[in-house]
């Protein structure tokens, strides 16, 4: 190939810049963000353990399989409860329930928050006032008292009901934040152009406004995910969770009820407590990392 006679080594165009193409910009900074990678490094092994762990332990996690109150050993990695139940088997089953409640509760809260937030922020006026009033009512609703009433009158205590309750009571702050973001976007030129073209309201929201808030919506779901896990663990610990099955919060409840701390059975309550802390902590660290990835002003690269 012949060089352009009009160019010299000094005047030739520089090599391709290190800045990535815009469409790959988020991925470029994501794989280089330490906080995001650290959160994933903690979360993914726990997720794999929750999925594949029950296949290794098998059977009923509440079965009496060994001598009571046995410390951790090569045979029973996390020891046994004071009734002879395998703590590791309960831990991996509890992890699965924890992730299920987080996804269902956080997902439901995210969907409700998006519907309410997008509608209120885009429509404005009377619709905004009504939805904002509904948001404020749910925001100040004593969720714990409502759950006590539900348990007392309906007597239904399952993972699905717990996730439904969390989802129905956790969406208000997300709705208010999405409403504010939508309110700032609805007067942009591209939204006005779509409106003048006769596009329906939901198509404008789903095709014009929501894509511009995709990073914010992802971070909102992660926060709701972590919040749902904390609420579920708290409800289980005080005895308002599912009456059947195993969860990390229920393991803590049983350990506290049977005085594991006073009896020195640390292996009964440390694994579930550490599991909850690791999952929620990893989610919040990931959220900080994603904020740096999506916000150029926060990037350290």
PDB file of C-alpha atoms in Angstrom:
ATOM      1  CA  UNK A   1       0.000   0.000   0.000  1.00  0.00           C
ATOM      2  CA  UNK A   2       1.359   3.407  -0.971  1.00  0.00           C
ATOM      3  CA  UNK A   3       1.445   6.120   1.602  1.00  0.00           C
ATOM      4  CA  UNK A   4      -0.503   9.319   0.996  1.00  0.00           C
ATOM      5  CA  UNK A   5       2.050  11.816  -0.347  1.00  0.00           C
ATOM      6  CA  UNK A   6       0.294  14.593   1.480  1.00  0.00           C
ATOM      7  CA  UNK A   7       1.000  13.100   4.855  1.00  0.00           C
ATOM      8  CA  UNK A   8       4.257  12.711   6.743  1.00  0.00           C
ATOM      9  CA  UNK A   9       4.921  10.751   9.931  1.00  0.00           C
ATOM     10  CA  UNK A  10       4.594  14.005  11.841  1.00  0.00           C
ATOM     11  CA  UNK A  11       1.307  15.040  10.210  1.00  0.00           C
ATOM     12  CA  UNK A  12      -0.257  11.554   9.812  1.00  0.00           C
ATOM     13  CA  UNK A  13      -3.440  10.901  11.816  1.00  0.00           C
ATOM     14  CA  UNK A  14      -2.876   9.565  15.286  1.00  0.00           C
ATOM     15  CA  UNK A  15      -3.695   5.942  16.164  1.00  0.00           C
ATOM     16  CA  UNK A  16      -7.203   5.047  17.249  1.00  0.00           C
ATOM     17  CA  UNK A  17      -7.884   6.624  20.665  1.00  0.00           C
ATOM     18  CA  UNK A  18      -8.150   4.444  23.751  1.00  0.00           C
ATOM     19  CA  UNK A  19     -11.644   5.760  24.438  1.00  0.00           C
ATOM     20  CA  UNK A  20     -14.085   2.980  23.470  1.00  0.00           C
ATOM     21  CA  UNK A  21     -17.053   3.345  21.197  1.00  0.00           C
ATOM     22  CA  UNK A  22     -20.074   4.769  22.945  1.00  0.00           C
ATOM     23  CA  UNK A  23     -22.125   1.614  22.666  1.00  0.00           C
ATOM     24  CA  UNK A  24     -19.429  -0.387  24.446  1.00  0.00           C
ATOM     25  CA  UNK A  25     -18.512   2.352  26.893  1.00  0.00           C
ATOM     26  CA  UNK A  26     -20.436   0.904  29.834  1.00  0.00           C
ATOM     27  CA  UNK A  27     -18.961  -2.568  29.305  1.00  0.00           C
ATOM     28  CA  UNK A  28     -15.473  -1.090  28.912  1.00  0.00           C
ATOM     29  CA  UNK A  29     -15.623   0.634  32.284  1.00  0.00           C
ATOM     30  CA  UNK A  30     -17.606  -2.181  33.941  1.00  0.00           C
ATOM     31  CA  UNK A  31     -14.865  -4.789  33.466  1.00  0.00           C
ATOM     32  CA  UNK A  32     -12.365  -2.306  34.937  1.00  0.00           C
ATOM     33  CA  UNK A  33     -14.377  -1.226  37.959  1.00  0.00           C
ATOM     34  CA  UNK A  34     -12.975  -2.783  41.122  1.00  0.00           C
ATOM     35  CA  UNK A  35     -16.114  -2.318  43.216  1.00  0.00           C
ATOM     36  CA  UNK A  36     -18.347  -3.985  40.650  1.00  0.00           C
ATOM     37  CA  UNK A  37     -15.940  -6.906  40.202  1.00  0.00           C
ATOM     38  CA  UNK A  38     -15.513  -7.326  43.966  1.00  0.00           C
ATOM     39  CA  UNK A  39     -19.278  -7.445  44.463  1.00  0.00           C
ATOM     40  CA  UNK A  40     -19.669 -10.018  41.711  1.00  0.00           C
ATOM     41  CA  UNK A  41     -16.797 -12.071  43.148  1.00  0.00           C
ATOM     42  CA  UNK A  42     -18.743 -12.397  46.406  1.00  0.00           C
ATOM     43  CA  UNK A  43     -22.243 -12.726  44.964  1.00  0.00           C
ATOM     44  CA  UNK A  44     -21.701 -15.224  42.137  1.00  0.00           C
ATOM     45  CA  UNK A  45     -20.167 -18.041  44.258  1.00  0.00           C
ATOM     46  CA  UNK A  46     -23.070 -17.736  46.701  1.00  0.00           C
ATOM     47  CA  UNK A  47     -25.529 -17.844  43.804  1.00  0.00           C
ATOM     48  CA  UNK A  48     -23.866 -20.954  42.384  1.00  0.00           C
ATOM     49  CA  UNK A  49     -23.931 -22.544  45.849  1.00  0.00           C
ATOM     50  CA  UNK A  50     -27.639 -21.757  46.166  1.00  0.00           C
ATOM     51  CA  UNK A  51     -28.378 -23.389  42.810  1.00  0.00           C
ATOM     52  CA  UNK A  52     -26.070 -26.397  42.975  1.00  0.00           C
ATOM     53  CA  UNK A  53     -25.713 -26.862  46.733  1.00  0.00           C
ATOM     54  CA  UNK A  54     -28.966 -28.756  47.300  1.00  0.00           C
ATOM     55  CA  UNK A  55     -27.869 -31.219  44.595  1.00  0.00           C
ATOM     56  CA  UNK A  56     -24.779 -32.008  46.689  1.00  0.00           C
ATOM     57  CA  UNK A  57     -26.419 -32.207  50.083  1.00  0.00           C
ATOM     58  CA  UNK A  58     -29.672 -33.778  48.907  1.00  0.00           C
ATOM     59  CA  UNK A  59     -32.520 -34.853  51.111  1.00  0.00           C
ATOM     60  CA  UNK A  60     -34.332 -32.876  53.765  1.00  0.00           C
ATOM     61  CA  UNK A  61     -32.250 -30.050  55.320  1.00  0.00           C
ATOM     62  CA  UNK A  62     -34.179 -30.517  58.558  1.00  0.00           C
ATOM     63  CA  UNK A  63     -33.408 -34.241  58.798  1.00  0.00           C
ATOM     64  CA  UNK A  64     -31.551 -35.511  61.858  1.00  0.00           C
ATOM     65  CA  UNK A  65     -28.339 -36.861  60.354  1.00  0.00           C
ATOM     66  CA  UNK A  66     -25.619 -36.758  63.026  1.00  0.00           C
ATOM     67  CA  UNK A  67     -24.870 -36.305  66.702  1.00  0.00           C
ATOM     68  CA  UNK A  68     -26.362 -33.119  68.209  1.00  0.00           C
ATOM     69  CA  UNK A  69     -24.244 -29.971  68.620  1.00  0.00           C
ATOM     70  CA  UNK A  70     -21.268 -31.346  66.690  1.00  0.00           C
ATOM     71  CA  UNK A  71     -18.635 -28.733  65.710  1.00  0.00           C
ATOM     72  CA  UNK A  72     -17.527 -28.351  62.077  1.00  0.00           C
ATOM     73  CA  UNK A  73     -15.598 -31.316  60.730  1.00  0.00           C
ATOM     74  CA  UNK A  74     -14.557 -32.863  57.429  1.00  0.00           C
ATOM     75  CA  UNK A  75     -17.827 -34.795  57.401  1.00  0.00           C
ATOM     76  CA  UNK A  76     -20.121 -31.954  58.514  1.00  0.00           C
ATOM     77  CA  UNK A  77     -18.529 -28.748  57.215  1.00  0.00           C
ATOM     78  CA  UNK A  78     -20.687 -26.381  59.259  1.00  0.00           C
ATOM     79  CA  UNK A  79     -21.372 -28.764  62.143  1.00  0.00           C
ATOM     80  CA  UNK A  80     -24.825 -29.712  63.367  1.00  0.00           C
ATOM     81  CA  UNK A  81     -27.571 -28.056  65.367  1.00  0.00           C
ATOM     82  CA  UNK A  82     -28.405 -29.147  68.877  1.00  0.00           C
ATOM     83  CA  UNK A  83     -30.922 -31.522  67.276  1.00  0.00           C
ATOM     84  CA  UNK A  84     -28.383 -33.144  64.936  1.00  0.00           C
ATOM     85  CA  UNK A  85     -29.386 -31.298  61.737  1.00  0.00           C
ATOM     86  CA  UNK A  86     -26.692 -30.476  59.159  1.00  0.00           C
ATOM     87  CA  UNK A  87     -26.050 -26.711  59.276  1.00  0.00           C
ATOM     88  CA  UNK A  88     -24.412 -26.691  55.815  1.00  0.00           C
ATOM     89  CA  UNK A  89     -27.483 -28.310  54.239  1.00  0.00           C
ATOM     90  CA  UNK A  90     -29.712 -25.727  55.898  1.00  0.00           C
ATOM     91  CA  UNK A  91     -27.369 -22.950  54.759  1.00  0.00           C
ATOM     92  CA  UNK A  92     -27.466 -23.856  51.062  1.00  0.00           C
ATOM     93  CA  UNK A  93     -31.253 -24.305  51.116  1.00  0.00           C
ATOM     94  CA  UNK A  94     -31.552 -21.020  53.002  1.00  0.00           C
ATOM     95  CA  UNK A  95     -29.446 -19.281  50.368  1.00  0.00           C
ATOM     96  CA  UNK A  96     -31.858 -20.443  47.680  1.00  0.00           C
ATOM     97  CA  UNK A  97     -34.871 -19.085  49.578  1.00  0.00           C
ATOM     98  CA  UNK A  98     -33.015 -15.821  50.225  1.00  0.00           C
ATOM     99  CA  UNK A  99     -32.341 -15.262  46.523  1.00  0.00           C
ATOM    100  CA  UNK A 100     -35.906 -16.254  45.567  1.00  0.00           C
ATOM    101  CA  UNK A 101     -37.433 -13.775  48.024  1.00  0.00           C
ATOM    102  CA  UNK A 102     -35.005 -11.066  46.893  1.00  0.00           C
ATOM    103  CA  UNK A 103     -35.811 -11.534  43.212  1.00  0.00           C
ATOM    104  CA  UNK A 104     -39.582 -11.828  43.694  1.00  0.00           C
ATOM    105  CA  UNK A 105     -39.954  -9.074  46.289  1.00  0.00           C
ATOM    106  CA  UNK A 106     -37.470  -6.710  44.655  1.00  0.00           C
ATOM    107  CA  UNK A 107     -38.821  -7.425  41.183  1.00  0.00           C
ATOM    108  CA  UNK A 108     -42.426  -6.784  42.200  1.00  0.00           C
ATOM    109  CA  UNK A 109     -41.467  -3.567  43.995  1.00  0.00           C
ATOM    110  CA  UNK A 110     -39.470  -2.427  40.951  1.00  0.00           C
ATOM    111  CA  UNK A 111     -42.378  -3.087  38.574  1.00  0.00           C
ATOM    112  CA  UNK A 112     -44.889  -1.245  40.764  1.00  0.00           C
ATOM    113  CA  UNK A 113     -42.456   1.631  41.333  1.00  0.00           C
ATOM    114  CA  UNK A 114     -41.805   1.964  37.594  1.00  0.00           C
ATOM    115  CA  UNK A 115     -45.482   1.934  36.645  1.00  0.00           C
ATOM    116  CA  UNK A 116     -46.403   4.488  39.305  1.00  0.00           C
ATOM    117  CA  UNK A 117     -43.292   6.636  38.766  1.00  0.00           C
ATOM    118  CA  UNK A 118     -43.455   6.730  34.970  1.00  0.00           C
ATOM    119  CA  UNK A 119     -47.193   7.426  34.930  1.00  0.00           C
ATOM    120  CA  UNK A 120     -47.057  10.175  37.542  1.00  0.00           C
ATOM    121  CA  UNK A 121     -43.967  11.823  36.078  1.00  0.00           C
ATOM    122  CA  UNK A 122     -45.149  11.774  32.472  1.00  0.00           C
ATOM    123  CA  UNK A 123     -48.845  12.560  32.858  1.00  0.00           C
ATOM    124  CA  UNK A 124     -48.538  15.121  35.654  1.00  0.00           C
ATOM    125  CA  UNK A 125     -51.562  17.106  36.780  1.00  0.00           C
ATOM    126  CA  UNK A 126     -54.355  15.304  38.602  1.00  0.00           C
ATOM    127  CA  UNK A 127     -52.922  11.859  37.813  1.00  0.00           C
ATOM    128  CA  UNK A 128     -49.641  12.877  39.416  1.00  0.00           C
ATOM    129  CA  UNK A 129     -51.396  14.233  42.494  1.00  0.00           C
ATOM    130  CA  UNK A 130     -53.457  11.055  42.996  1.00  0.00           C
ATOM    131  CA  UNK A 131     -50.489   8.715  42.502  1.00  0.00           C
ATOM    132  CA  UNK A 132     -48.273  10.889  44.684  1.00  0.00           C
ATOM    133  CA  UNK A 133     -50.883  10.738  47.439  1.00  0.00           C
ATOM    134  CA  UNK A 134     -51.039   6.939  47.094  1.00  0.00           C
ATOM    135  CA  UNK A 135     -47.236   6.790  47.289  1.00  0.00           C
ATOM    136  CA  UNK A 136     -47.160   8.877  50.448  1.00  0.00           C
ATOM    137  CA  UNK A 137     -49.842   6.719  52.074  1.00  0.00           C
ATOM    138  CA  UNK A 138     -47.936   3.499  51.423  1.00  0.00           C
ATOM    139  CA  UNK A 139     -44.701   5.197  52.478  1.00  0.00           C
ATOM    140  CA  UNK A 140     -45.993   5.897  55.982  1.00  0.00           C
ATOM    141  CA  UNK A 141     -47.934   2.632  56.267  1.00  0.00           C
ATOM    142  CA  UNK A 142     -46.787   0.589  59.281  1.00  0.00           C
ATOM    143  CA  UNK A 143     -45.697  -2.445  57.302  1.00  0.00           C
ATOM    144  CA  UNK A 144     -45.000  -4.594  60.337  1.00  0.00           C
ATOM    145  CA  UNK A 145     -48.463  -3.968  61.772  1.00  0.00           C
ATOM    146  CA  UNK A 146     -50.046  -4.861  58.441  1.00  0.00           C
ATOM    147  CA  UNK A 147     -48.130  -8.118  58.349  1.00  0.00           C
ATOM    148  CA  UNK A 148     -49.264  -8.985  61.866  1.00  0.00           C
ATOM    149  CA  UNK A 149     -52.876  -8.445  60.805  1.00  0.00           C
ATOM    150  CA  UNK A 150     -52.407 -10.514  57.655  1.00  0.00           C
ATOM    151  CA  UNK A 151     -50.898 -13.350  59.659  1.00  0.00           C
ATOM    152  CA  UNK A 152     -53.623 -13.169  62.296  1.00  0.00           C
ATOM    153  CA  UNK A 153     -56.604 -13.158  59.934  1.00  0.00           C
ATOM    154  CA  UNK A 154     -55.369 -15.079  56.912  1.00  0.00           C
ATOM    155  CA  UNK A 155     -52.916 -17.444  58.549  1.00  0.00           C
ATOM    156  CA  UNK A 156     -50.974 -17.745  55.286  1.00  0.00           C
ATOM    157  CA  UNK A 157     -47.217 -17.858  55.779  1.00  0.00           C
ATOM    158  CA  UNK A 158     -45.196 -18.852  52.753  1.00  0.00           C
ATOM    159  CA  UNK A 159     -42.295 -17.580  50.678  1.00  0.00           C
ATOM    160  CA  UNK A 160     -44.684 -16.321  47.993  1.00  0.00           C
ATOM    161  CA  UNK A 161     -46.836 -14.379  50.469  1.00  0.00           C
ATOM    162  CA  UNK A 162     -43.727 -12.930  52.101  1.00  0.00           C
ATOM    163  CA  UNK A 163     -42.342 -11.789  48.736  1.00  0.00           C
ATOM    164  CA  UNK A 164     -45.760 -10.362  47.803  1.00  0.00           C
ATOM    165  CA  UNK A 165     -45.931  -8.410  51.043  1.00  0.00           C
ATOM    166  CA  UNK A 166     -42.402  -7.048  50.601  1.00  0.00           C
ATOM    167  CA  UNK A 167     -43.084  -6.058  47.009  1.00  0.00           C
ATOM    168  CA  UNK A 168     -46.348  -4.281  47.882  1.00  0.00           C
ATOM    169  CA  UNK A 169     -44.739  -2.228  50.649  1.00  0.00           C
ATOM    170  CA  UNK A 170     -41.237  -1.479  49.264  1.00  0.00           C
ATOM    171  CA  UNK A 171     -41.986   0.420  46.041  1.00  0.00           C
ATOM    172  CA  UNK A 172     -42.786   4.022  47.220  1.00  0.00           C
ATOM    173  CA  UNK A 173     -39.249   5.463  47.334  1.00  0.00           C
ATOM    174  CA  UNK A 174     -38.460   3.927  43.946  1.00  0.00           C
ATOM    175  CA  UNK A 175     -41.648   5.423  42.497  1.00  0.00           C
ATOM    176  CA  UNK A 176     -40.768   8.873  43.808  1.00  0.00           C
ATOM    177  CA  UNK A 177     -37.245   8.716  42.372  1.00  0.00           C
ATOM    178  CA  UNK A 178     -38.437   7.459  38.960  1.00  0.00           C
ATOM    179  CA  UNK A 179     -41.177  10.115  38.920  1.00  0.00           C
ATOM    180  CA  UNK A 180     -38.558  12.836  39.425  1.00  0.00           C
ATOM    181  CA  UNK A 181     -36.348  11.460  36.640  1.00  0.00           C
ATOM    182  CA  UNK A 182     -39.324  11.112  34.278  1.00  0.00           C
ATOM    183  CA  UNK A 183     -40.445  14.645  35.049  1.00  0.00           C
ATOM    184  CA  UNK A 184     -37.044  15.964  33.916  1.00  0.00           C
ATOM    185  CA  UNK A 185     -37.131  13.951  30.669  1.00  0.00           C
ATOM    186  CA  UNK A 186     -40.701  14.516  29.517  1.00  0.00           C
ATOM    187  CA  UNK A 187     -39.958  18.019  28.186  1.00  0.00           C
ATOM    188  CA  UNK A 188     -36.924  16.990  26.114  1.00  0.00           C
ATOM    189  CA  UNK A 189     -37.011  17.492  22.353  1.00  0.00           C
ATOM    190  CA  UNK A 190     -37.048  13.817  21.417  1.00  0.00           C
ATOM    191  CA  UNK A 191     -40.075  13.237  23.678  1.00  0.00           C
ATOM    192  CA  UNK A 192     -41.886  16.249  22.199  1.00  0.00           C
ATOM    193  CA  UNK A 193     -41.142  14.934  18.712  1.00  0.00           C
ATOM    194  CA  UNK A 194     -42.580  11.512  19.561  1.00  0.00           C
ATOM    195  CA  UNK A 195     -45.640  13.151  21.094  1.00  0.00           C
ATOM    196  CA  UNK A 196     -46.220  15.307  17.998  1.00  0.00           C
ATOM    197  CA  UNK A 197     -45.904  12.176  15.855  1.00  0.00           C
ATOM    198  CA  UNK A 198     -48.940  10.699  17.566  1.00  0.00           C
ATOM    199  CA  UNK A 199     -47.116   7.973  19.494  1.00  0.00           C
ATOM    200  CA  UNK A 200     -49.109   6.603  22.418  1.00  0.00           C
ATOM    201  CA  UNK A 201     -48.174   7.391  25.997  1.00  0.00           C
ATOM    202  CA  UNK A 202     -46.857   3.939  26.881  1.00  0.00           C
ATOM    203  CA  UNK A 203     -44.789   3.726  23.709  1.00  0.00           C
ATOM    204  CA  UNK A 204     -43.216   7.085  24.523  1.00  0.00           C
ATOM    205  CA  UNK A 205     -42.442   5.893  28.038  1.00  0.00           C
ATOM    206  CA  UNK A 206     -41.133   2.471  27.000  1.00  0.00           C
ATOM    207  CA  UNK A 207     -39.244   3.539  23.861  1.00  0.00           C
ATOM    208  CA  UNK A 208     -38.106   7.096  24.590  1.00  0.00           C
ATOM    209  CA  UNK A 209     -37.951   7.699  28.341  1.00  0.00           C
ATOM    210  CA  UNK A 210     -37.206   4.294  29.913  1.00  0.00           C
ATOM    211  CA  UNK A 211     -34.153   3.513  27.713  1.00  0.00           C
ATOM    212  CA  UNK A 212     -32.578   6.799  28.812  1.00  0.00           C
ATOM    213  CA  UNK A 213     -33.045   5.703  32.418  1.00  0.00           C
ATOM    214  CA  UNK A 214     -31.964   2.071  31.972  1.00  0.00           C
ATOM    215  CA  UNK A 215     -28.850   2.398  34.132  1.00  0.00           C
ATOM    216  CA  UNK A 216     -30.862   4.096  36.877  1.00  0.00           C
ATOM    217  CA  UNK A 217     -33.531   1.377  36.710  1.00  0.00           C
ATOM    218  CA  UNK A 218     -30.910  -1.377  37.017  1.00  0.00           C
ATOM    219  CA  UNK A 219     -29.437   0.237  40.119  1.00  0.00           C
ATOM    220  CA  UNK A 220     -32.921   0.704  41.567  1.00  0.00           C
ATOM    221  CA  UNK A 221     -33.655  -3.010  41.173  1.00  0.00           C
ATOM    222  CA  UNK A 222     -30.365  -3.949  42.846  1.00  0.00           C
ATOM    223  CA  UNK A 223     -31.195  -1.765  45.850  1.00  0.00           C
ATOM    224  CA  UNK A 224     -34.713  -3.213  46.057  1.00  0.00           C
ATOM    225  CA  UNK A 225     -33.226  -6.714  45.763  1.00  0.00           C
ATOM    226  CA  UNK A 226     -30.925  -6.134  48.718  1.00  0.00           C
ATOM    227  CA  UNK A 227     -33.647  -4.408  50.715  1.00  0.00           C
ATOM    228  CA  UNK A 228     -36.037  -7.323  50.171  1.00  0.00           C
ATOM    229  CA  UNK A 229     -33.446  -9.777  51.493  1.00  0.00           C
ATOM    230  CA  UNK A 230     -32.955  -7.690  54.630  1.00  0.00           C
ATOM    231  CA  UNK A 231     -36.704  -7.352  55.240  1.00  0.00           C
ATOM    232  CA  UNK A 232     -37.262 -11.094  54.703  1.00  0.00           C
ATOM    233  CA  UNK A 233     -34.428 -11.984  57.089  1.00  0.00           C
ATOM    234  CA  UNK A 234     -35.832  -9.606  59.713  1.00  0.00           C
ATOM    235  CA  UNK A 235     -39.337 -11.062  59.406  1.00  0.00           C
ATOM    236  CA  UNK A 236     -37.993 -14.606  59.646  1.00  0.00           C
ATOM    237  CA  UNK A 237     -35.896 -13.727  62.670  1.00  0.00           C
ATOM    238  CA  UNK A 238     -38.863 -12.361  64.637  1.00  0.00           C
ATOM    239  CA  UNK A 239     -41.013 -15.331  63.674  1.00  0.00           C
ATOM    240  CA  UNK A 240     -43.228 -13.741  61.006  1.00  0.00           C
ATOM    241  CA  UNK A 241     -41.737 -15.557  58.034  1.00  0.00           C
ATOM    242  CA  UNK A 242     -42.786 -18.812  56.346  1.00  0.00           C
ATOM    243  CA  UNK A 243     -43.652 -21.587  58.778  1.00  0.00           C
ATOM    244  CA  UNK A 244     -42.304 -24.287  56.448  1.00  0.00           C
ATOM    245  CA  UNK A 245     -38.883 -24.751  54.841  1.00  0.00           C
ATOM    246  CA  UNK A 246     -35.520 -23.222  55.660  1.00  0.00           C
ATOM    247  CA  UNK A 247     -34.215 -19.683  55.264  1.00  0.00           C
ATOM    248  CA  UNK A 248     -31.193 -17.842  56.605  1.00  0.00           C
ATOM    249  CA  UNK A 249     -33.411 -15.696  58.813  1.00  0.00           C
ATOM    250  CA  UNK A 250     -35.208 -18.774  60.141  1.00  0.00           C
ATOM    251  CA  UNK A 251     -31.829 -20.354  60.951  1.00  0.00           C
ATOM    252  CA  UNK A 252     -30.974 -17.271  63.022  1.00  0.00           C
ATOM    253  CA  UNK A 253     -34.377 -17.479  64.684  1.00  0.00           C
ATOM    254  CA  UNK A 254     -33.844 -21.122  65.668  1.00  0.00           C
ATOM    255  CA  UNK A 255     -30.305 -20.428  66.881  1.00  0.00           C
ATOM    256  CA  UNK A 256     -31.514 -17.571  69.082  1.00  0.00           C
ATOM    257  CA  UNK A 257     -34.546 -19.509  70.340  1.00  0.00           C
ATOM    258  CA  UNK A 258     -32.425 -22.469  71.424  1.00  0.00           C
ATOM    259  CA  UNK A 259     -29.671 -20.323  72.992  1.00  0.00           C
ATOM    260  CA  UNK A 260     -26.929 -21.246  70.540  1.00  0.00           C
ATOM    261  CA  UNK A 261     -24.900 -18.190  71.590  1.00  0.00           C
ATOM    262  CA  UNK A 262     -24.961 -19.126  75.279  1.00  0.00           C
ATOM    263  CA  UNK A 263     -24.200 -22.778  74.516  1.00  0.00           C
ATOM    264  CA  UNK A 264     -21.213 -21.844  72.365  1.00  0.00           C
ATOM    265  CA  UNK A 265     -22.717 -23.251  69.141  1.00  0.00           C
ATOM    266  CA  UNK A 266     -21.267 -20.438  67.018  1.00  0.00           C
ATOM    267  CA  UNK A 267     -21.362 -22.543  63.861  1.00  0.00           C
ATOM    268  CA  UNK A 268     -25.179 -22.466  64.043  1.00  0.00           C
ATOM    269  CA  UNK A 269     -25.654 -18.689  63.713  1.00  0.00           C
ATOM    270  CA  UNK A 270     -22.415 -17.417  62.114  1.00  0.00           C
ATOM    271  CA  UNK A 271     -22.960 -18.956  58.614  1.00  0.00           C
ATOM    272  CA  UNK A 272     -26.484 -17.531  58.076  1.00  0.00           C
ATOM    273  CA  UNK A 273     -25.485 -14.155  59.523  1.00  0.00           C
ATOM    274  CA  UNK A 274     -22.365 -14.016  57.363  1.00  0.00           C
ATOM    275  CA  UNK A 275     -24.378 -15.137  54.319  1.00  0.00           C
ATOM    276  CA  UNK A 276     -26.931 -12.355  54.680  1.00  0.00           C
ATOM    277  CA  UNK A 277     -24.206  -9.777  55.291  1.00  0.00           C
ATOM    278  CA  UNK A 278     -22.172 -10.955  52.294  1.00  0.00           C
ATOM    279  CA  UNK A 279     -25.123 -10.916  49.876  1.00  0.00           C
ATOM    280  CA  UNK A 280     -26.481  -7.521  50.902  1.00  0.00           C
ATOM    281  CA  UNK A 281     -23.005  -5.996  51.180  1.00  0.00           C
ATOM    282  CA  UNK A 282     -22.021  -7.295  47.743  1.00  0.00           C
ATOM    283  CA  UNK A 283     -25.200  -5.859  46.207  1.00  0.00           C
ATOM    284  CA  UNK A 284     -24.572  -2.413  47.667  1.00  0.00           C
ATOM    285  CA  UNK A 285     -20.901  -2.445  46.590  1.00  0.00           C
ATOM    286  CA  UNK A 286     -22.018  -3.463  43.093  1.00  0.00           C
ATOM    287  CA  UNK A 287     -24.474  -0.594  43.094  1.00  0.00           C
ATOM    288  CA  UNK A 288     -21.708   1.883  43.941  1.00  0.00           C
ATOM    289  CA  UNK A 289     -19.575   0.384  41.176  1.00  0.00           C
ATOM    290  CA  UNK A 290     -22.409   0.634  38.642  1.00  0.00           C
ATOM    291  CA  UNK A 291     -22.932   4.256  39.644  1.00  0.00           C
ATOM    292  CA  UNK A 292     -19.288   4.930  38.759  1.00  0.00           C
ATOM    293  CA  UNK A 293     -19.644   3.027  35.488  1.00  0.00           C
ATOM    294  CA  UNK A 294     -22.714   4.918  34.322  1.00  0.00           C
ATOM    295  CA  UNK A 295     -21.742   8.350  35.688  1.00  0.00           C
ATOM    296  CA  UNK A 296     -18.625   9.778  33.959  1.00  0.00           C
ATOM    297  CA  UNK A 297     -18.096  12.288  36.774  1.00  0.00           C
ATOM    298  CA  UNK A 298     -17.523   9.467  39.269  1.00  0.00           C
ATOM    299  CA  UNK A 299     -15.119   7.396  37.190  1.00  0.00           C
ATOM    300  CA  UNK A 300     -11.610   7.006  38.524  1.00  0.00           C
ATOM    301  CA  UNK A 301     -10.187   5.671  35.248  1.00  0.00           C
TER     302      UNK A 301
END
